[in-house]
GROMACS .gro file of C-alpha atoms in nm:
model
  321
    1UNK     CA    1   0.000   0.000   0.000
    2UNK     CA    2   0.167   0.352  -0.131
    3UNK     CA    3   0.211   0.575   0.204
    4UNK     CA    4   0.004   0.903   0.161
    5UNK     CA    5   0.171   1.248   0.184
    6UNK     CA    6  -0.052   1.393   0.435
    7UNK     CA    7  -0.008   1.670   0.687
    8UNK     CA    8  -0.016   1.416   0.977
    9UNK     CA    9   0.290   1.203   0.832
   10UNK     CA   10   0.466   1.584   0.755
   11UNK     CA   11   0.473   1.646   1.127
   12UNK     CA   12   0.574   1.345   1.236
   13UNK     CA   13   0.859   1.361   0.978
   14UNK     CA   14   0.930   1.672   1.161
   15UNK     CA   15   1.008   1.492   1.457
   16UNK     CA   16   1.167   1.248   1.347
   17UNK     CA   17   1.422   1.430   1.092
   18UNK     CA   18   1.549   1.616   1.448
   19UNK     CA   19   1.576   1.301   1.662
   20UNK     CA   20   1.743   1.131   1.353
   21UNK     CA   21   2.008   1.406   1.396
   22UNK     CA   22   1.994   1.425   1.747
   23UNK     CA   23   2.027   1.067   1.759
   24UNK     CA   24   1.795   1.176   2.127
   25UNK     CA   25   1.470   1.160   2.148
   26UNK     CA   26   1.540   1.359   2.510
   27UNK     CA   27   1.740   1.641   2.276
   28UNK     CA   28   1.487   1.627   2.030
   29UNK     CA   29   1.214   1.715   2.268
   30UNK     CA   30   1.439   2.054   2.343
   31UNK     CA   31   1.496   2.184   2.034
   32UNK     CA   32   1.105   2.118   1.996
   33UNK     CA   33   0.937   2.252   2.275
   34UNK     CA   34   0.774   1.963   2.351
   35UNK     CA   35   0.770   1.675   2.602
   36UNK     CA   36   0.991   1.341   2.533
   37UNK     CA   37   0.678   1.120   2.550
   38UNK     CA   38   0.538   1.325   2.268
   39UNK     CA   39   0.860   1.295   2.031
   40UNK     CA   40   0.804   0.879   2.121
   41UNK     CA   41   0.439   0.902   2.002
   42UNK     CA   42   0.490   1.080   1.660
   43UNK     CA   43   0.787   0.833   1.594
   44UNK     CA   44   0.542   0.562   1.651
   45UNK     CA   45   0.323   0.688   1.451
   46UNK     CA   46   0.526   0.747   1.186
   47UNK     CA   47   0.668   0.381   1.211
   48UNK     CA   48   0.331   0.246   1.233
   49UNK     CA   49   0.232   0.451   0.952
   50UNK     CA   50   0.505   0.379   0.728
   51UNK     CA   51   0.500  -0.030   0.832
   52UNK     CA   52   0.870  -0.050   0.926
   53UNK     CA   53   1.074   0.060   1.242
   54UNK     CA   54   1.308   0.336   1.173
   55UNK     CA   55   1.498   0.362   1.497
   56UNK     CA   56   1.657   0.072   1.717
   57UNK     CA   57   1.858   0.076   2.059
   58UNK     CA   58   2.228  -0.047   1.970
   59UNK     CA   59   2.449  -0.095   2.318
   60UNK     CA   60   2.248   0.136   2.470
   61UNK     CA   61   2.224   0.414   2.264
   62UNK     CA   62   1.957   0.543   2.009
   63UNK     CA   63   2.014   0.467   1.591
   64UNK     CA   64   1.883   0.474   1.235
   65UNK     CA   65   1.751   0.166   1.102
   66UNK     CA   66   1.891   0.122   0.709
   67UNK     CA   67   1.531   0.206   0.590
   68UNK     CA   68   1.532   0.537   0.879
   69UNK     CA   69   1.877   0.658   0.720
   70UNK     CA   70   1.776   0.665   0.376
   71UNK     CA   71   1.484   0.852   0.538
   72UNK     CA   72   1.681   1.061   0.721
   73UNK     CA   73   1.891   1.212   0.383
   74UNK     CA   74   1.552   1.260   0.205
   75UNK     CA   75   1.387   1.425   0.481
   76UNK     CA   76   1.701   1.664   0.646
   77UNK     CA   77   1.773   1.795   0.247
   78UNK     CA   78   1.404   1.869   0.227
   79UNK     CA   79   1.366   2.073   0.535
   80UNK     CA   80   1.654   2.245   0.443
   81UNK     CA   81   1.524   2.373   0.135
   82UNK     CA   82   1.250   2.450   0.263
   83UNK     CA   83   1.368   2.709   0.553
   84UNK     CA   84   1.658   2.831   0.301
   85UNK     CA   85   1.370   2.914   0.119
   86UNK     CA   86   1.133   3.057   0.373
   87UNK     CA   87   1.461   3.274   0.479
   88UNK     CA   88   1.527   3.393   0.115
   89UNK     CA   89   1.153   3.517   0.081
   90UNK     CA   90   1.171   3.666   0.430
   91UNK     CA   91   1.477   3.879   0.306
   92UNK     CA   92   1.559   4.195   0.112
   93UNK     CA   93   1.820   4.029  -0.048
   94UNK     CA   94   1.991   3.653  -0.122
   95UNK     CA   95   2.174   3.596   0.210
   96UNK     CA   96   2.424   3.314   0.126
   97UNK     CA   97   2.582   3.107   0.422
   98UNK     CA   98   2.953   3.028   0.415
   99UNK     CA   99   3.118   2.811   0.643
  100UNK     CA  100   3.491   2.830   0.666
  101UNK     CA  101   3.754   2.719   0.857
  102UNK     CA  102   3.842   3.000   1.117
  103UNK     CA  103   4.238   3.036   1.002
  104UNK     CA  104   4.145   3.066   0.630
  105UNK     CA  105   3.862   3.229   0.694
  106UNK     CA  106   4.048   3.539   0.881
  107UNK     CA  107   4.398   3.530   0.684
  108UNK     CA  108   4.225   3.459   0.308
  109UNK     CA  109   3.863   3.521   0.237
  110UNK     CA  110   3.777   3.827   0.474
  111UNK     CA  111   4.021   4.057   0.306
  112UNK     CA  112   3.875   3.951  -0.006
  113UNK     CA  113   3.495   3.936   0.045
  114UNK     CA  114   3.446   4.325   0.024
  115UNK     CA  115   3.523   4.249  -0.390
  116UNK     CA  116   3.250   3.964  -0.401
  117UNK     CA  117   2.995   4.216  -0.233
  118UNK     CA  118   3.115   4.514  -0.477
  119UNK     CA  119   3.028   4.276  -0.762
  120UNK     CA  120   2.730   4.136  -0.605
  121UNK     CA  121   2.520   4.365  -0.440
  122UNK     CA  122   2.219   4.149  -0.444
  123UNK     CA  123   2.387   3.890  -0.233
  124UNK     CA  124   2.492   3.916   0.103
  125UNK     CA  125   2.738   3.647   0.269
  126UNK     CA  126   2.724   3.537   0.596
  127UNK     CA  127   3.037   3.408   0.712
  128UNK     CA  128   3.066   3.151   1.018
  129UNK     CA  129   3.370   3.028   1.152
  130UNK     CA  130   3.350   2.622   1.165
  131UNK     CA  131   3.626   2.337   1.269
  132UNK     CA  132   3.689   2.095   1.035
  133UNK     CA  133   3.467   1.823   1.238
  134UNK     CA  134   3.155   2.108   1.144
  135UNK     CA  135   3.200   2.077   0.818
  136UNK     CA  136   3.044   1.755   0.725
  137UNK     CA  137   2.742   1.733   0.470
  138UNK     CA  138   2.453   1.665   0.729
  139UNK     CA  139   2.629   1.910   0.956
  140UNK     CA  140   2.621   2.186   0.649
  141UNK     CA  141   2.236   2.072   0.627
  142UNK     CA  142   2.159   2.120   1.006
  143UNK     CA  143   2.351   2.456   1.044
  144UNK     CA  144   2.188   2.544   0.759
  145UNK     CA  145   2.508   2.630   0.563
  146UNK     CA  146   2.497   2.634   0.187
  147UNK     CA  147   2.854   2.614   0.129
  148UNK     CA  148   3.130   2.508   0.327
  149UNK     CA  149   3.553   2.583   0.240
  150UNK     CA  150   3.722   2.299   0.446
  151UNK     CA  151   4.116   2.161   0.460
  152UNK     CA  152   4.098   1.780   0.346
  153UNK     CA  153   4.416   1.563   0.370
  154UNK     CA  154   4.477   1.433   0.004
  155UNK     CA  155   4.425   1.098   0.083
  156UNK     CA  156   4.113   1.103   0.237
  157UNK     CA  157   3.948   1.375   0.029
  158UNK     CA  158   3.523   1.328  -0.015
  159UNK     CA  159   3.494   1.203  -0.408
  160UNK     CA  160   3.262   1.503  -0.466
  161UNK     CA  161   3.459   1.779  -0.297
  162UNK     CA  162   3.598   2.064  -0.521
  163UNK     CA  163   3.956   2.072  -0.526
  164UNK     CA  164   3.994   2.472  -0.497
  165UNK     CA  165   4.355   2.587  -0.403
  166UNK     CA  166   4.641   2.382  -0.284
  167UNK     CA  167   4.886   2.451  -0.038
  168UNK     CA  168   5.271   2.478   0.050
  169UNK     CA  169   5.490   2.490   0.387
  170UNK     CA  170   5.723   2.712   0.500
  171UNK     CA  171   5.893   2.783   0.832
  172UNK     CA  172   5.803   3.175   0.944
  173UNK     CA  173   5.967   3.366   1.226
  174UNK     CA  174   6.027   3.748   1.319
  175UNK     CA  175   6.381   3.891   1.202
  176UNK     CA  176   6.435   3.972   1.576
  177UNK     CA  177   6.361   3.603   1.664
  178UNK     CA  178   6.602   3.496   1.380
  179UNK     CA  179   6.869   3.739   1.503
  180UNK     CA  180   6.878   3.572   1.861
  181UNK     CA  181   6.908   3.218   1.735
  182UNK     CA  182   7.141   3.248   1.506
  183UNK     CA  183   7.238   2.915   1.447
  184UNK     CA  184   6.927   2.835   1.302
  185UNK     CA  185   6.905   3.106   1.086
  186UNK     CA  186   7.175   2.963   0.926
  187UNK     CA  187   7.069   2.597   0.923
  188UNK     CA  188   7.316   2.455   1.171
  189UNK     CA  189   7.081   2.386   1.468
  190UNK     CA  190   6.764   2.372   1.574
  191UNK     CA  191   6.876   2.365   1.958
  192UNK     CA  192   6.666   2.682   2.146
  193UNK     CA  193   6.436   2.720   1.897
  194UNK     CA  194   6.094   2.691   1.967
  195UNK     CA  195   5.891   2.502   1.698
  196UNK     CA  196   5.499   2.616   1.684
  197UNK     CA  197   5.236   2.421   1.552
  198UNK     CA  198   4.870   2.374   1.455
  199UNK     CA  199   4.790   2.103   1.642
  200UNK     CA  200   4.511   1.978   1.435
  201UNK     CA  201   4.506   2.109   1.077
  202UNK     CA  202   4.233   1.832   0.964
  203UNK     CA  203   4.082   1.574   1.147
  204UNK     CA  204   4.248   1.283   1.282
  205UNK     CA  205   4.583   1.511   1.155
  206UNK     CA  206   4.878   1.306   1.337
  207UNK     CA  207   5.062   1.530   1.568
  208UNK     CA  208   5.325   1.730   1.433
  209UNK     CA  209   5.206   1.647   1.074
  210UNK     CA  210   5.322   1.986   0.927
  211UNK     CA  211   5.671   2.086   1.070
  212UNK     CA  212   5.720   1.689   1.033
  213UNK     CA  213   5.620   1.685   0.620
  214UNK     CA  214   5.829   2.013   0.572
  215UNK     CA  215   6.115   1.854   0.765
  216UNK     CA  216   6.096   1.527   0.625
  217UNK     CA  217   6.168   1.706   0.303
  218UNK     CA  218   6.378   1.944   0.391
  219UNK     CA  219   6.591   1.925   0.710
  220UNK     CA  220   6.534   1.551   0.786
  221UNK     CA  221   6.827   1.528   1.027
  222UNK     CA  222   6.601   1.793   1.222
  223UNK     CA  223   6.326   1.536   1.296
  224UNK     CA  224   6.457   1.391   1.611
  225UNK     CA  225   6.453   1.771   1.761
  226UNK     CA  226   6.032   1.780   1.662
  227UNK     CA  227   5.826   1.936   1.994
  228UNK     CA  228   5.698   2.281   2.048
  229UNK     CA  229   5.414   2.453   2.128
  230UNK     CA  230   5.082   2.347   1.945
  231UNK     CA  231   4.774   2.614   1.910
  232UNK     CA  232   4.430   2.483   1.784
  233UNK     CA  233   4.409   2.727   1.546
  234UNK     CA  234   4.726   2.812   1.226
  235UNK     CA  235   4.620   3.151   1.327
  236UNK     CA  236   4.733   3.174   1.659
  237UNK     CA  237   5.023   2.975   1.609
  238UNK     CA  238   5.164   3.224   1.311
  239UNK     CA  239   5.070   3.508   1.581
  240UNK     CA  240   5.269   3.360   1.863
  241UNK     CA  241   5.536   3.399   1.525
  242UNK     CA  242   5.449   3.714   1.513
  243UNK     CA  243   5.510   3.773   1.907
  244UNK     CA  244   5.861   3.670   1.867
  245UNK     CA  245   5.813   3.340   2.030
  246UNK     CA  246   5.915   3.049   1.779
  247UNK     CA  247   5.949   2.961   1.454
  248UNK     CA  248   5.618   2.888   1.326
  249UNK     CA  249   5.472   2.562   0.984
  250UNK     CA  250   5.297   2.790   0.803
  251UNK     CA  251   5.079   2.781   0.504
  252UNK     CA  252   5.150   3.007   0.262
  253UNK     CA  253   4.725   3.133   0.164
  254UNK     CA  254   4.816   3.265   0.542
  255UNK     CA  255   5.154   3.470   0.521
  256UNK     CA  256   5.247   3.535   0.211
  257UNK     CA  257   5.144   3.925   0.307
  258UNK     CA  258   5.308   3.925   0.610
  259UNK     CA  259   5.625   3.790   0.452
  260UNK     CA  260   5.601   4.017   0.140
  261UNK     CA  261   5.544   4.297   0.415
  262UNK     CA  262   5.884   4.207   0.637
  263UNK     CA  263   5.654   4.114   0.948
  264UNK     CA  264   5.780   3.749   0.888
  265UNK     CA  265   6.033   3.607   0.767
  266UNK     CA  266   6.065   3.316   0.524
  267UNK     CA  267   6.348   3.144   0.665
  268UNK     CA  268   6.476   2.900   0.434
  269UNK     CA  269   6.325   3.042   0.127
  270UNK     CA  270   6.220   2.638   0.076
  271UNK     CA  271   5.910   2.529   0.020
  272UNK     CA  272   5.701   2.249   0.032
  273UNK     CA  273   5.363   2.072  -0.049
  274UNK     CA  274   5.107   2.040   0.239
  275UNK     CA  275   4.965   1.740   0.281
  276UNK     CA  276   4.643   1.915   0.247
  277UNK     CA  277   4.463   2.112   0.008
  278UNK     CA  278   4.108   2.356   0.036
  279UNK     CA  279   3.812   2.203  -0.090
  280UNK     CA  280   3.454   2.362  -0.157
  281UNK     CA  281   3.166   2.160  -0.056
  282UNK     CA  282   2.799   2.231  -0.111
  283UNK     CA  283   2.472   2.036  -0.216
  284UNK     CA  284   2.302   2.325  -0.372
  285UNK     CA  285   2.466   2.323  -0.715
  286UNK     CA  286   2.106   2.427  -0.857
  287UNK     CA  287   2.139   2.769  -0.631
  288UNK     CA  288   2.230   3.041  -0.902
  289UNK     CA  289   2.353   3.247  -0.579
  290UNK     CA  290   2.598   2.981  -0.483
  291UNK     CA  291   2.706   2.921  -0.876
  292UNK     CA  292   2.817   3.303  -0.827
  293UNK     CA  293   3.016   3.258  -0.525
  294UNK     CA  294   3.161   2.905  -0.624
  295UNK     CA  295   3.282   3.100  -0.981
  296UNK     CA  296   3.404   3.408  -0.790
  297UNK     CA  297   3.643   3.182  -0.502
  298UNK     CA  298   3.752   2.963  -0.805
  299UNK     CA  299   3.857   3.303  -0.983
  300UNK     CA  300   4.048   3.425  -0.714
  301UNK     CA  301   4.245   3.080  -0.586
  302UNK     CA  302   4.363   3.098  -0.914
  303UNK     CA  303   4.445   3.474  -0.874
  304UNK     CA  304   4.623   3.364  -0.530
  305UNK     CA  305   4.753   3.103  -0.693
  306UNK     CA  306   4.947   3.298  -1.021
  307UNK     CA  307   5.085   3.487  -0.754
  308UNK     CA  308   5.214   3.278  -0.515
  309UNK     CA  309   5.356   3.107  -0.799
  310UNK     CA  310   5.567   3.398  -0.881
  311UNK     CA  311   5.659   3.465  -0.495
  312UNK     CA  312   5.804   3.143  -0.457
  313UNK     CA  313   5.990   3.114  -0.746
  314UNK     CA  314   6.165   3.461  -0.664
  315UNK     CA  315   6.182   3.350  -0.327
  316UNK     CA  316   6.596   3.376  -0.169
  317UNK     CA  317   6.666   3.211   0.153
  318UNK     CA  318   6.690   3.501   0.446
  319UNK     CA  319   6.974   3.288   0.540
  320UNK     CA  320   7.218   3.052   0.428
  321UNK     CA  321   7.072   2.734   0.499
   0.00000   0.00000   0.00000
């Protein structure tokens, strides 16, 4: 018998796409206003409606039945269409949300975003800072995020992420840091020197994984001297840099202005590919407001990217290395 489409099943579908993400009937009786015996009923309901259990208790704790996660990815895209559109007809104008990790979203894209609005007027973006473990798809769809900038490994990359700008090492530190450890400005010892690191560029990242790829390539007889200081952010750890405090794995989207500047210093003038590379991730390829934004970032990675190109090459160690 073919299930109707009624408004009785819609509300219980309700319910049940928030405890599916939830994973809580308890939290899903929260974010409802309503009491937990009430989020139990309309899940019955649903499951006695629809002939099949979508929910089962696994060592203790709530999940999705096979049938109630293929549910589940029908029903969370749908309600997010529907409030992105409810929001777009509430608004003046197209308000497009961005997620972006917090490092590139403050050293890359914010300098660059009053351009996209210039061009763009009808659209306005709304930028939120997210950790790489927000950035999943059914994360985006909860958050209600329409497009999301993350930092995948290479190897473990999602087969429909967008490839959008890779990236390259390089050790940064102040010229007044490099002038009181002298002997590793010149690439004779790493002894005093304070290494500082992001402690968790993606997830699951091991520990170390940047200053250890760039050393590894570089300055392998380095590696048994690998410690330091680890920030959870490549921001802070390039500001500590900044401070005078250590010698800093950065990537270059993230200094190459304050080298060009003088603020930092590129200490070996050596380069090398990070293990990771930006990817853009959406599932609203239909949205003409997010074909916009996705051509305008593509446009300028590959502006970045000509450039960067050009600063490397010219690059000159500050030091003999």
């Amino acid at each position: 018998m073919t299930t109707r489409f009624d408004p009785a099943i819609f509300g219980n579908l309700r319910t049940f796409d928030v405890a599916a993400r939830l994973l809580s009937f308890t939290k899903a009786a929260g974010e409802l206003n309503i009491t937990q015996s009430a989020v139990s009923q309309q899940i019955r309901n649903l499951e006695d409606r629809l002939a099949y259990p979508l929910f089962v208790r696994h060592h203790g704790r709530l999940a999705l039945t096979q049938r109630g996660q293929t549910l589940f990815e029908t029903s969370s895209r749908a309600f997010h269409d529907i409030e992105r559109t409810l929001t777009r007809l509430d608004s003046k104008g197209s308000v497009l949300h961005v997620g972006c990790l917090p490092s590139f979203a403050l050293g890359w894209l914010m300098p660059r975003l009053p351009d996209f609005h210039r061009e763009n007027p009808d659209i306005v973006v709304r930028l939120e800072a997210k950790f790489h473990n927000a950035l999943t798809r059914q994360a985006m769809r909860a958050g209600n995020i329409d497009v999301a900038i993350r930092l995948d490994h290479l190897d473990h990359a999602e087969a429909d992420a967008e490839p959008i700008l890779d990236e390259y090492l390089i050790p940064v530190a102040t010229p007044e840091y490099l002038t009181r450890h002298p002997a590793f400005a010149s690439g004779q010892s790493l002894e005093g020197v304070t290494l500082l690191h992001d402690a968790m560029p993606w997830d699951g990242a091991p520990e170390f994984v940047e200053w250890r790829t760039w050393l590894n390539a570089q300055r392998p007889d380095w590696l048994p001297g690998l410690g330091g200081v680890q920030f959870n952010l490549s921001t802070l750890a390039v500001g500590a840099a900044q401070n005078h405090q250590g010698v800093a794995i950065a990537r270059t989207s993230l200094v190459m202005d304050d080298v060009r500047s003088g603020r930092l210093v590129d200490v070996f003038g050596r380069h090398t590919p990070a293990p990771a590379r930006y990817v853009l991730l959406t599932e609203r390829h239909e949205n003409p407001d997010f074909r916009r934004f996705s051509q305008w970032i593509r446009e300028e990675c590959r502006k970045f990217d000509r450039t960067r190109k050009t600063w490397l090459l010219e690059a000159r160690p500050a030091r003999t290395a």
